PDB file of C-alpha atoms in Angstrom:
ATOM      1  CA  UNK A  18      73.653 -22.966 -61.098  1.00 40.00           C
ATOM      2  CA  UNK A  19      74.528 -24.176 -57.095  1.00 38.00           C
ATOM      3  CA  UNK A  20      74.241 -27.272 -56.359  1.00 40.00           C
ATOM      4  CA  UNK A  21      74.808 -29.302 -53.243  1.00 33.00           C
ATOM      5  CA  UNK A  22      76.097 -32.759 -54.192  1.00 34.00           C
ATOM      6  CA  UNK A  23      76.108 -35.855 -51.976  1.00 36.00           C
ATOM      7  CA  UNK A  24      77.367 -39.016 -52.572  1.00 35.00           C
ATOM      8  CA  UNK A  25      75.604 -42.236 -52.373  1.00 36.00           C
ATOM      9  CA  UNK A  26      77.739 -43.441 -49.468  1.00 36.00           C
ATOM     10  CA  UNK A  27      76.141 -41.070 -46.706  1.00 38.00           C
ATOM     11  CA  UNK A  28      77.864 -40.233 -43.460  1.00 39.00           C
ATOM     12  CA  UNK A  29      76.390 -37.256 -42.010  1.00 39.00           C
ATOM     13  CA  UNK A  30      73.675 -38.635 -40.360  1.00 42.00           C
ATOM     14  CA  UNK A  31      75.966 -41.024 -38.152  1.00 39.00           C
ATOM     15  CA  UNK A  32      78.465 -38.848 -37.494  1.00 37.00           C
ATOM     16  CA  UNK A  33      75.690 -36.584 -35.881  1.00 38.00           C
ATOM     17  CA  UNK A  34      73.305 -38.884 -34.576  1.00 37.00           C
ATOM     18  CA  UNK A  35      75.522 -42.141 -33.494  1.00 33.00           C
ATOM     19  CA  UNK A  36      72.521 -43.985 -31.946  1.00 40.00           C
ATOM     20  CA  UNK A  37      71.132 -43.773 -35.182  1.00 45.00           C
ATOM     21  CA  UNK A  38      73.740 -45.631 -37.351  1.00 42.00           C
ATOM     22  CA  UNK A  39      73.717 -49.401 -38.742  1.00 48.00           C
ATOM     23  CA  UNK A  40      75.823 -51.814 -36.651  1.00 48.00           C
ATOM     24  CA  UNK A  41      76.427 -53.513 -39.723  1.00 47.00           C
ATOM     25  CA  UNK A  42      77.867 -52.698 -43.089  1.00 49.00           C
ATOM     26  CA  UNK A  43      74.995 -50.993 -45.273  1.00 52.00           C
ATOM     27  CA  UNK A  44      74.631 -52.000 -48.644  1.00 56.00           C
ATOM     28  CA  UNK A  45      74.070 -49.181 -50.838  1.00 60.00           C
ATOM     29  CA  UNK A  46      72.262 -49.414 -54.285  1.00 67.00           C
ATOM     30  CA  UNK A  47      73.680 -47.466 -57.355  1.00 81.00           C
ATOM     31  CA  UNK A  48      70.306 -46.656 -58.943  1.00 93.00           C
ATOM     32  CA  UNK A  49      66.936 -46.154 -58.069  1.00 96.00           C
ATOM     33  CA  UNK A  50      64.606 -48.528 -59.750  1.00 96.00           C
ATOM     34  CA  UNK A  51      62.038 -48.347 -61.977  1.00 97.00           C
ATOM     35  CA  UNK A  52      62.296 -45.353 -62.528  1.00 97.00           C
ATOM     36  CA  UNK A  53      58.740 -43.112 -64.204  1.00 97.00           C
ATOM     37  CA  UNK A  54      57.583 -39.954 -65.072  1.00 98.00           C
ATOM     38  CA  UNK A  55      53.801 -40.776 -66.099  1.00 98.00           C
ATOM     39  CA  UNK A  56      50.626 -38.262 -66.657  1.00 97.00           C
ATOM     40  CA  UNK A  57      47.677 -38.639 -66.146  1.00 97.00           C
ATOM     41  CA  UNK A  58      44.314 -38.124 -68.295  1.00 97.00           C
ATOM     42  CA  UNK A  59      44.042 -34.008 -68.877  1.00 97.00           C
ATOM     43  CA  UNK A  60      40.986 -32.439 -67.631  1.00 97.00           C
ATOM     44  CA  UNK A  61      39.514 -28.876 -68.973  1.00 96.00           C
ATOM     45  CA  UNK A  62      38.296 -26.475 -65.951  1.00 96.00           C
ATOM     46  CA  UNK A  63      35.674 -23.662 -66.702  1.00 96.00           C
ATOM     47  CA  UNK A  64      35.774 -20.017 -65.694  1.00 95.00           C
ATOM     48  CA  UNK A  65      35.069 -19.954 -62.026  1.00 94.00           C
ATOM     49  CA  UNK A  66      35.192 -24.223 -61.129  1.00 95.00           C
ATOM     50  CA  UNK A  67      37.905 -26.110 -60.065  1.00 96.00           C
ATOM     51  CA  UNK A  68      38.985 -30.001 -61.070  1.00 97.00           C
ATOM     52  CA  UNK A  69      40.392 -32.417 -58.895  1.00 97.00           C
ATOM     53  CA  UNK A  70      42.573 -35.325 -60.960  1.00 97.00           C
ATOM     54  CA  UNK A  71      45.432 -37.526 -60.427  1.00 98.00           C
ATOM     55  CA  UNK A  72      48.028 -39.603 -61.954  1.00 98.00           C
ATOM     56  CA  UNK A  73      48.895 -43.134 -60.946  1.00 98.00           C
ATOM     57  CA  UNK A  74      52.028 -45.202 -60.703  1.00 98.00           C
ATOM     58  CA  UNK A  75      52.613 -48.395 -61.966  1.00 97.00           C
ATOM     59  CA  UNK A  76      51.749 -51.370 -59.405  1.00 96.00           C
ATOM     60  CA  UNK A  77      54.716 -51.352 -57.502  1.00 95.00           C
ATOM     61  CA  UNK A  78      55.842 -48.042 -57.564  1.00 98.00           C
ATOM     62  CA  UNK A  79      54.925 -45.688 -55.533  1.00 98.00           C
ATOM     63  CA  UNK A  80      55.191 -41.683 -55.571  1.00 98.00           C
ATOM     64  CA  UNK A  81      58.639 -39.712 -54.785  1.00 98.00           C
ATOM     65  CA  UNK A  82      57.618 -36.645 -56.170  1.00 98.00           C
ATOM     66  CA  UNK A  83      54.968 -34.946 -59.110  1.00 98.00           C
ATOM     67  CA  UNK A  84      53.525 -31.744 -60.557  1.00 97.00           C
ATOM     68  CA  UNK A  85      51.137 -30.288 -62.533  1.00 97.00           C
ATOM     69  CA  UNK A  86      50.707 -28.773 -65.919  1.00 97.00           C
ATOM     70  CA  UNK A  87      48.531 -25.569 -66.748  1.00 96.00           C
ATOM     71  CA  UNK A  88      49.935 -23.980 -70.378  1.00 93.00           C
ATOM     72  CA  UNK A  89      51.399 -21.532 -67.647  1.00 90.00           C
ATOM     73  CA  UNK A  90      47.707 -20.202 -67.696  1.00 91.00           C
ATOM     74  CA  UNK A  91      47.461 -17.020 -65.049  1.00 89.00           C
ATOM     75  CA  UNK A  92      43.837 -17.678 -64.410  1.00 91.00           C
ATOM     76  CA  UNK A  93      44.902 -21.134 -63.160  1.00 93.00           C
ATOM     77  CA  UNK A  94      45.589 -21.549 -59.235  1.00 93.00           C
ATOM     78  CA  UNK A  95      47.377 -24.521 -58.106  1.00 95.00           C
ATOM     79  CA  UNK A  96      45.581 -25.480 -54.717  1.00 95.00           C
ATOM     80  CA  UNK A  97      46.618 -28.637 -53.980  1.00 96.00           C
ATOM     81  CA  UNK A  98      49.916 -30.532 -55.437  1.00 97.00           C
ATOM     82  CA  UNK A  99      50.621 -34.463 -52.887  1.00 97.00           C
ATOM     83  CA  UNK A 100      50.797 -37.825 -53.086  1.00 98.00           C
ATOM     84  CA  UNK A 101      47.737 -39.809 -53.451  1.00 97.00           C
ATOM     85  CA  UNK A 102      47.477 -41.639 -49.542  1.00 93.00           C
ATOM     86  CA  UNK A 103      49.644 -44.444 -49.620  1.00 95.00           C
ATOM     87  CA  UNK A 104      51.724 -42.936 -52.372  1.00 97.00           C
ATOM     88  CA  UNK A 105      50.376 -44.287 -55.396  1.00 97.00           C
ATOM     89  CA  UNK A 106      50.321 -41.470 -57.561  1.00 98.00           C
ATOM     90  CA  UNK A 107      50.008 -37.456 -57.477  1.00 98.00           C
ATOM     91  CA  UNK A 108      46.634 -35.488 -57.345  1.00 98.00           C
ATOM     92  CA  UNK A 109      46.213 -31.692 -58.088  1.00 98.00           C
ATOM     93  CA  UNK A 110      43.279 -29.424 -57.314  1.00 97.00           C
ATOM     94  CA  UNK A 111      43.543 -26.213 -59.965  1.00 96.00           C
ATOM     95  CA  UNK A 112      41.063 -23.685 -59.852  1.00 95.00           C
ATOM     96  CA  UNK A 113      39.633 -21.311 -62.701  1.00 95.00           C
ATOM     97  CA  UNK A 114      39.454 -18.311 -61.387  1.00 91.00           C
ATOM     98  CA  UNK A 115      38.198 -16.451 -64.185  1.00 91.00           C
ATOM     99  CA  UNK A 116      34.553 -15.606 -63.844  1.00 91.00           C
ATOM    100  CA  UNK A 117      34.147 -15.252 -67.303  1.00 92.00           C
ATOM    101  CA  UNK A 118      36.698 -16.799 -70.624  1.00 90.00           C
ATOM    102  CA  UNK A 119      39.224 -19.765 -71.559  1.00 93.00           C
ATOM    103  CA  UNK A 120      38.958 -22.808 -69.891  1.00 95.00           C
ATOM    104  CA  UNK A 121      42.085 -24.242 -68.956  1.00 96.00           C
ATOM    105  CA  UNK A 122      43.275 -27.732 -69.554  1.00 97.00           C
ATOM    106  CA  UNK A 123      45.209 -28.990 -66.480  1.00 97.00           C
ATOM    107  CA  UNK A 124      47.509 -32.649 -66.597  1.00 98.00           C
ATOM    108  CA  UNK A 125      49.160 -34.548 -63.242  1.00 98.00           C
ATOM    109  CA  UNK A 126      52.233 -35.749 -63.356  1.00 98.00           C
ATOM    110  CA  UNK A 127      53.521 -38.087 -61.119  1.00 98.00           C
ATOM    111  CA  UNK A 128      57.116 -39.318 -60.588  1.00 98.00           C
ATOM    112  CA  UNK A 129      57.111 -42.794 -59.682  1.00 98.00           C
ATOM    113  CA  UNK A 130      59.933 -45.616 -58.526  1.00 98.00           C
ATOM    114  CA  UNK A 131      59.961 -49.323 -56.752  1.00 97.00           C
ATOM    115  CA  UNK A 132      59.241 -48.527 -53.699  1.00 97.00           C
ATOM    116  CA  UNK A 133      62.507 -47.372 -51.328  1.00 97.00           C
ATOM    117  CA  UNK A 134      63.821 -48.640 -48.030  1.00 96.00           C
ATOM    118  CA  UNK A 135      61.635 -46.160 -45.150  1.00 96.00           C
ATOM    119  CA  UNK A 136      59.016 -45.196 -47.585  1.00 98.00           C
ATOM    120  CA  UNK A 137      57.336 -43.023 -45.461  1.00 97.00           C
ATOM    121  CA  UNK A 138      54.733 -39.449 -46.092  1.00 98.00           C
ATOM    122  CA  UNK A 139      54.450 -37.130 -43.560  1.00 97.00           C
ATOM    123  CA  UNK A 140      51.684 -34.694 -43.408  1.00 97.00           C
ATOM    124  CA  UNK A 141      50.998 -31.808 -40.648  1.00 97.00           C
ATOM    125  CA  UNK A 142      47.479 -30.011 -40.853  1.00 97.00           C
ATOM    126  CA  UNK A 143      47.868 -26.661 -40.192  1.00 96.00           C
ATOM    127  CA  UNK A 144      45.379 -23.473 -40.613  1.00 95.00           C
ATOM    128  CA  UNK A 145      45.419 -20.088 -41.386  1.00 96.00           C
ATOM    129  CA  UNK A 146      43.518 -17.452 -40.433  1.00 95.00           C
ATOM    130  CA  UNK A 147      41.269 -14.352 -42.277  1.00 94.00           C
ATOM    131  CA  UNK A 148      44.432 -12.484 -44.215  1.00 95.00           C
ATOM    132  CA  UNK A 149      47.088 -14.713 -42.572  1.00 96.00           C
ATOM    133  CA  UNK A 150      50.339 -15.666 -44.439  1.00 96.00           C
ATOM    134  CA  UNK A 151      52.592 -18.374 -43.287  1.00 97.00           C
ATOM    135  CA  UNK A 152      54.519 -21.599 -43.357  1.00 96.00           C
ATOM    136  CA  UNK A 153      54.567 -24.766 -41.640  1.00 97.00           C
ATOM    137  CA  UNK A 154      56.535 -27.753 -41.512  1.00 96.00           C
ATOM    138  CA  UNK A 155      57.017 -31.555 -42.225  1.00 97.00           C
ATOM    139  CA  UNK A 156      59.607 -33.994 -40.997  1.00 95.00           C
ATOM    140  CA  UNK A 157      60.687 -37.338 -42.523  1.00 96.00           C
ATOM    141  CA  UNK A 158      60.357 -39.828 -39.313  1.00 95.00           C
ATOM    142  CA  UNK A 159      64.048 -40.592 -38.682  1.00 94.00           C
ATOM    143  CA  UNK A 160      67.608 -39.650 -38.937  1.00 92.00           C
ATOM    144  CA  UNK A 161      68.161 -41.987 -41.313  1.00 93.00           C
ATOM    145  CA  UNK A 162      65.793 -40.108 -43.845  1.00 95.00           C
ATOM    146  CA  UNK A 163      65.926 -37.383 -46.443  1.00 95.00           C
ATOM    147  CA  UNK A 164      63.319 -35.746 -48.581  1.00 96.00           C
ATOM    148  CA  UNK A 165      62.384 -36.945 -51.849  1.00 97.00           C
ATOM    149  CA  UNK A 166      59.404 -34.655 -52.474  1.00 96.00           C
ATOM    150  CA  UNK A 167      57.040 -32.373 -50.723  1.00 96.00           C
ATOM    151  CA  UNK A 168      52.965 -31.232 -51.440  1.00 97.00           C
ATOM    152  CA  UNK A 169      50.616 -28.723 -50.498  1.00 96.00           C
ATOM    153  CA  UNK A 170      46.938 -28.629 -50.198  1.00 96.00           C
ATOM    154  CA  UNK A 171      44.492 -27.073 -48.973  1.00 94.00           C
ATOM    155  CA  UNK A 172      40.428 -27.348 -49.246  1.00 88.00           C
ATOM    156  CA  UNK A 173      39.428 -23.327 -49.143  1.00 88.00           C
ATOM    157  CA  UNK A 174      39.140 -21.555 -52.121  1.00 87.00           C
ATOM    158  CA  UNK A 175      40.567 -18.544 -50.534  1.00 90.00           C
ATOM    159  CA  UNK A 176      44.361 -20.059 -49.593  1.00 93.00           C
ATOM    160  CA  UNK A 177      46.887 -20.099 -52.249  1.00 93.00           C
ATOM    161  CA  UNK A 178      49.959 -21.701 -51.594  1.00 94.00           C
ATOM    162  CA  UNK A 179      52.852 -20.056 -52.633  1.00 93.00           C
ATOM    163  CA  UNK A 180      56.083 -21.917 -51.547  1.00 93.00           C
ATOM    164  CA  UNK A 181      57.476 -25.082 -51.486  1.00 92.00           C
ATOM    165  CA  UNK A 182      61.326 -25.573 -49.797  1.00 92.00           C
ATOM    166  CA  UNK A 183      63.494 -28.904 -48.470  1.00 93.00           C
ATOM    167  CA  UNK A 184      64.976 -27.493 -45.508  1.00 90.00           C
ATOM    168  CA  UNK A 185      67.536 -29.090 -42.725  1.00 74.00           C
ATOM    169  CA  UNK A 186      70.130 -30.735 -43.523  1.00 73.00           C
ATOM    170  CA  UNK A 187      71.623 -33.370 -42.764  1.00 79.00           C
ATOM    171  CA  UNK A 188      68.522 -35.807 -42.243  1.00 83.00           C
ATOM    172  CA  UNK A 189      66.551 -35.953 -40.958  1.00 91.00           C
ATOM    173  CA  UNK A 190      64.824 -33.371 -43.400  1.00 94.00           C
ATOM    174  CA  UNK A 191      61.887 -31.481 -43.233  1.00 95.00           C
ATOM    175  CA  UNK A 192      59.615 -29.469 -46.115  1.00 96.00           C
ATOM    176  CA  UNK A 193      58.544 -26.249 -45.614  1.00 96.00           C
ATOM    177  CA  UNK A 194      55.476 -25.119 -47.275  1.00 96.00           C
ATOM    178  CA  UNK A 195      53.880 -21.691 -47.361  1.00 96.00           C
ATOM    179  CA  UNK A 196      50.102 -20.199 -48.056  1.00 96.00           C
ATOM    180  CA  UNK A 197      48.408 -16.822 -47.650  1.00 95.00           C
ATOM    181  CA  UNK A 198      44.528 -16.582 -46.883  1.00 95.00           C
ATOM    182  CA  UNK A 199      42.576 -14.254 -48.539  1.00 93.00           C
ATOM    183  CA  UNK A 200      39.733 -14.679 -46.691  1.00 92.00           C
ATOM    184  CA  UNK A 201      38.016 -11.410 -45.694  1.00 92.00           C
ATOM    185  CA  UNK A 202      35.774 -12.695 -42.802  1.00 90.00           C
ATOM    186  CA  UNK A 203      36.610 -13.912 -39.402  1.00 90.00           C
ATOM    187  CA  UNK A 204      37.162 -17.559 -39.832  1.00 91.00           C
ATOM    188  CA  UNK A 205      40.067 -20.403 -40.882  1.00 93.00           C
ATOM    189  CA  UNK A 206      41.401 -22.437 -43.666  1.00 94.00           C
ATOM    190  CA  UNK A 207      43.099 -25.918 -43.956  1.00 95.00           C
ATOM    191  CA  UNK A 208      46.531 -26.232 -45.112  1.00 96.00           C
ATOM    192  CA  UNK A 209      48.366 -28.885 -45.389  1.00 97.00           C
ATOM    193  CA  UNK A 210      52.221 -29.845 -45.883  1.00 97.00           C
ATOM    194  CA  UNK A 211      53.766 -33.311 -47.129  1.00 98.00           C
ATOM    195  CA  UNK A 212      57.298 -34.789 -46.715  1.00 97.00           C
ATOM    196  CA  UNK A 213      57.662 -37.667 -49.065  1.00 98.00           C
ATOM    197  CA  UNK A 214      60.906 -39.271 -47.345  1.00 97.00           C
ATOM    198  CA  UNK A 215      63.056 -42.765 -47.955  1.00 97.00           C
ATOM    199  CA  UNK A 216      65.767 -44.137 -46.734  1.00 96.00           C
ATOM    200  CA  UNK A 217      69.206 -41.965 -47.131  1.00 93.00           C
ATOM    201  CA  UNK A 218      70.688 -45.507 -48.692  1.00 93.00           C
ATOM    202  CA  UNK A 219      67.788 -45.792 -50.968  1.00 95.00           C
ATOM    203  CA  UNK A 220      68.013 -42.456 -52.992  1.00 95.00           C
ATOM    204  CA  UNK A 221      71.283 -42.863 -54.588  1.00 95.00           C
ATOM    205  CA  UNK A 222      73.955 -40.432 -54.847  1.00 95.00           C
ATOM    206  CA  UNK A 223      70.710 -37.805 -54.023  1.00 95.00           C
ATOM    207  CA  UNK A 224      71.290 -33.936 -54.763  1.00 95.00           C
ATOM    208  CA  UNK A 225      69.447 -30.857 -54.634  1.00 95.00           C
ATOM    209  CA  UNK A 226      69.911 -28.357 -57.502  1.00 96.00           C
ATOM    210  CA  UNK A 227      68.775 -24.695 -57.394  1.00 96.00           C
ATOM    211  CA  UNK A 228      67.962 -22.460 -60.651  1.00 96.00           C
ATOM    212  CA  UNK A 229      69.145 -19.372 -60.401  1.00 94.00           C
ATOM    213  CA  UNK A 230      66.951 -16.863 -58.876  1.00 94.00           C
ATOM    214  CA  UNK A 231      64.555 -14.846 -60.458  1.00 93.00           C
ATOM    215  CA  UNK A 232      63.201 -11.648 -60.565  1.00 94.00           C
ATOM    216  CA  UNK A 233      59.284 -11.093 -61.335  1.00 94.00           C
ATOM    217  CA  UNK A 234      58.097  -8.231 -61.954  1.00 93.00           C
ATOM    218  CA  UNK A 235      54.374  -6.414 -61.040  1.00 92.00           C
ATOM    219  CA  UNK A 236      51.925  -8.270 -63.834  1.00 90.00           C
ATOM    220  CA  UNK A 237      54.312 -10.626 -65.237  1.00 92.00           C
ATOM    221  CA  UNK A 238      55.894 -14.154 -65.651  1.00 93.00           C
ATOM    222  CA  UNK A 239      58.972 -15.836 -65.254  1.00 94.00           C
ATOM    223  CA  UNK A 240      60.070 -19.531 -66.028  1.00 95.00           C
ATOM    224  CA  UNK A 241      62.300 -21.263 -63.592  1.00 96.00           C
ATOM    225  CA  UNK A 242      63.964 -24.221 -65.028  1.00 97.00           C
ATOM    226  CA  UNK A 243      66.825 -26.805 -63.853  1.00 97.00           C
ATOM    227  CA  UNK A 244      68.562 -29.790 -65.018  1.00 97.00           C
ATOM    228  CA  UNK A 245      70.196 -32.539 -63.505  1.00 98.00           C
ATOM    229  CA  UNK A 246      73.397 -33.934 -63.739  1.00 96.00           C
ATOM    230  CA  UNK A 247      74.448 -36.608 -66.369  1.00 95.00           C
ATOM    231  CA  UNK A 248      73.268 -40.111 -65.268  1.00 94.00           C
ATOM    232  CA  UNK A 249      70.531 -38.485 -62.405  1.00 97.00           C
ATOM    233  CA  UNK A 250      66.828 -37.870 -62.678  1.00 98.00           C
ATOM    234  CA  UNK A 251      64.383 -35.599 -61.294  1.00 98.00           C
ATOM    235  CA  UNK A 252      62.595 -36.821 -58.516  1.00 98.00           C
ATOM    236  CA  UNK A 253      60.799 -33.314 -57.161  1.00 97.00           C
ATOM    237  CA  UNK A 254      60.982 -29.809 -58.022  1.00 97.00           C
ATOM    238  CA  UNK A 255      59.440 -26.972 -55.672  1.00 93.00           C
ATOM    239  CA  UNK A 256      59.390 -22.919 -56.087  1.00 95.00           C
ATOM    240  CA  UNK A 257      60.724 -21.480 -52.934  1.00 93.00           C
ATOM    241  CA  UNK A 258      60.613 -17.475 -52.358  1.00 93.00           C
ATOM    242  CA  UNK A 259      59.759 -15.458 -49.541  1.00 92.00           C
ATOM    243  CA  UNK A 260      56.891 -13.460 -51.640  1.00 92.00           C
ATOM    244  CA  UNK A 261      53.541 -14.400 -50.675  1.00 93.00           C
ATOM    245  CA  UNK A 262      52.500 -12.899 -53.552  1.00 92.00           C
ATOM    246  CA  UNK A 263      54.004 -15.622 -56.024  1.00 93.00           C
ATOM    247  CA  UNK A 264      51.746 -17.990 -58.051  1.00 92.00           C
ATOM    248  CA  UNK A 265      53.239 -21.248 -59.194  1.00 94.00           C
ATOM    249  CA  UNK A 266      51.579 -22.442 -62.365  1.00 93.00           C
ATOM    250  CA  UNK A 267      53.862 -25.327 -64.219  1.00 95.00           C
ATOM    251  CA  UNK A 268      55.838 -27.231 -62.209  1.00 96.00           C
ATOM    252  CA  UNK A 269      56.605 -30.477 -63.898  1.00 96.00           C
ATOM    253  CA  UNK A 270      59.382 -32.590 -65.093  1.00 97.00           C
ATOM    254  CA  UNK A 271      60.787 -32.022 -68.291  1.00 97.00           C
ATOM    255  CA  UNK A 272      63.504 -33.888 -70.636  1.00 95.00           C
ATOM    256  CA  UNK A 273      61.982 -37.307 -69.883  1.00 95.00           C
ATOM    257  CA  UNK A 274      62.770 -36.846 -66.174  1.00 97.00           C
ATOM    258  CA  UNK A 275      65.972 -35.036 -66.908  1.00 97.00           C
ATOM    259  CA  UNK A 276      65.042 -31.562 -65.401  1.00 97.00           C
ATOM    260  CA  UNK A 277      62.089 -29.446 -64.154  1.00 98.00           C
ATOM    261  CA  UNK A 278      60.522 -26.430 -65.285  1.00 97.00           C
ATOM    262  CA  UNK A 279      58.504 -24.376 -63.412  1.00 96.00           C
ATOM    263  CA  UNK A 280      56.417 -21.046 -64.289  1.00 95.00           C
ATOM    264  CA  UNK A 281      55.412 -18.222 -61.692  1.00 94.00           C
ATOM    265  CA  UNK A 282      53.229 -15.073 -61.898  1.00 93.00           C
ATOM    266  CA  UNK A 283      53.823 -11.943 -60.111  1.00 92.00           C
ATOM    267  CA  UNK A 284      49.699 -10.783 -60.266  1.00 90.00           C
ATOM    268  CA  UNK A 285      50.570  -7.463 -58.316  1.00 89.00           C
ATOM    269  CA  UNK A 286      49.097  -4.273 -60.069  1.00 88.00           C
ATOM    270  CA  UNK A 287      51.879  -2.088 -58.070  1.00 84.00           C
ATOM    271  CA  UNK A 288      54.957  -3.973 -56.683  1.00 82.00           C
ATOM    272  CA  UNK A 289      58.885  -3.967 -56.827  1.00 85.00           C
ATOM    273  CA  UNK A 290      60.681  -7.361 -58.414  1.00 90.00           C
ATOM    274  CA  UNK A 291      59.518 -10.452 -56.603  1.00 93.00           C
ATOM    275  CA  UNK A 292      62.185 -13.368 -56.549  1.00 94.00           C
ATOM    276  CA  UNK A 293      61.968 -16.863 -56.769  1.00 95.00           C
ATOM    277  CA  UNK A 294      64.087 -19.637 -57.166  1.00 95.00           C
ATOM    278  CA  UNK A 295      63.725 -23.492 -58.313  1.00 96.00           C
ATOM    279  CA  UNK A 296      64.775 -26.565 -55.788  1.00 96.00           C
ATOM    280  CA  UNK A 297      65.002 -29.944 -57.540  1.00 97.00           C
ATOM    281  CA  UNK A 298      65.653 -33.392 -55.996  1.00 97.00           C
ATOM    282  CA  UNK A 299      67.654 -35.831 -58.332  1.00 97.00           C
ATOM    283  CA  UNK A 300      69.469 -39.568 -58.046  1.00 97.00           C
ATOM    284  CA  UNK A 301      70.841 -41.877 -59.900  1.00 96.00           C
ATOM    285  CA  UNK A 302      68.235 -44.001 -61.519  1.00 94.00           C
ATOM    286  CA  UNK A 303      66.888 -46.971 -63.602  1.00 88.00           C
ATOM    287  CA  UNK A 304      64.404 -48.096 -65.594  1.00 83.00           C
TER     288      UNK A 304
END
């Protein structure tokens, strides 16, 4: 496992961006408070529909991250993953693409805390074109920011997302999220990436651990999974790869909040080894 560690006393923004730092001492918290991992009611999703739910936070709290369970179903496709506007809670939009079979039963999952110093979501609508694959990007608003989480969405039934990534350091951040249109006819598609962002003082002794990577082979699955340190909790977890042909099915905190696991399909009838790898966010946190 790699993992880049940073301590809860941050000085790489200031030393990069002076005009950005405090003028007075900053206080740092030790933990992250009131801390939650909490689901929401499970819906079941016929062959050929799709189901829209969420999962709240406590009033409060507010959103840092969330994810979605599907029994690592491949006839499930994960179209939308966010925050709920204003960040209290996590929706999902899974799709049934079966035409004919098992329903599948889909849960949100939201990650939840107090709400941070610069609570802030950033999203940039973007579109893709007939049989275009790309990515786009989201920036927390300041340089005194990092990522806590990241979404995708997207309101066509022909995009599928397929990546997910916390990119730039030092803050401030951006996500990176990718999605290839299937769509056969001239014509766009939404698709839009979040950056959930706080504070770099209010996500204590914040890290970002990678799985290793993984290769998927043509018609198969792989599960991606990661843990956090001792004492830190997952805030986010994403599948990044550079394979627009990767489906993310689970991705969803496990252990209480202690890791993530995440499941991806290779649905390729012909293809070489597809690799992907798992990015979580995790802090020191509280109850």
């Amino acid at each position: 496992m790699v993992a880049y560690r940073r301590s809860a006393l941050v000085v790489i923004p200031c030393a990069v961006m002076l005009a950005a730092c405090p003028t007075t001492p900053v206080t740092v918290p030790t933990l992250l408070a009131g801390y939650a991992v909490l689901s929401g009611a499970a819906a079941t999703v016929s062959p050929n529909s799709a189901v829209t739910i969420s999962a709240s936070c406590a009033p409060g709290s507010v959103a840092l991250g969330g994810g979605v369970s599907v029994g690592g179903d491949a006839g499930a496709v994960v179209r939308s993953s966010a925050p709920l506007a204003g960040g209290g809670g996590w929706t999902v939009t899974v799709a049934n693409v079966r035409l004919i079979g098992s329903a599948i039963t889909v849960t949100p999952m939201a990650v939840c805390a107090r709400r941070p110093a610069g609570y802030a979501i950033n999203t940039v609508a973007r579109s893709l074109t007939r049989l275009e694959v790309n990515s786009f990007e989201a920036a927390c608003p300041t340089a005194t920011h990092f990522a806590s989480g990241a979404g995708v969405a997207t309101r066509d039934t022909q995009v599928r997302p397929f990546s997910q990534q916390i990119i730039q350091q030092p803050a401030p951040e951006k996500v990176r999220g990718g999605g290839r249109n299937y769509l056969l006819l001239p014509g766009s598609s939404s698709f839009d990436v979040t950056a959930i962002c706080a504070d770099f003082t209010a996500l204590p002794g914040r890290e970002i651990v990678l799985s290793t990577s993984v290769g998927i082979g043509a018609q198969s699955s792989a599960t991606l999974t990661a843990a956090c340190p001792t004492g830190k909790s997952a805030l986010h977890g994403a599948v990044g790869t550079l394979e627009n042909a990767i489906v993310t099915l689970d991705s969803m905190p496990t252990g209480g909040g202690t890791g993530w696991s995440a499941t991806v399909t290779n649905p390729e009838l012909i293809s070489g080894s597809l690799s992907a790898r798992l990015q979580v966010v995790c802090v020191q946190t509280a109850p």
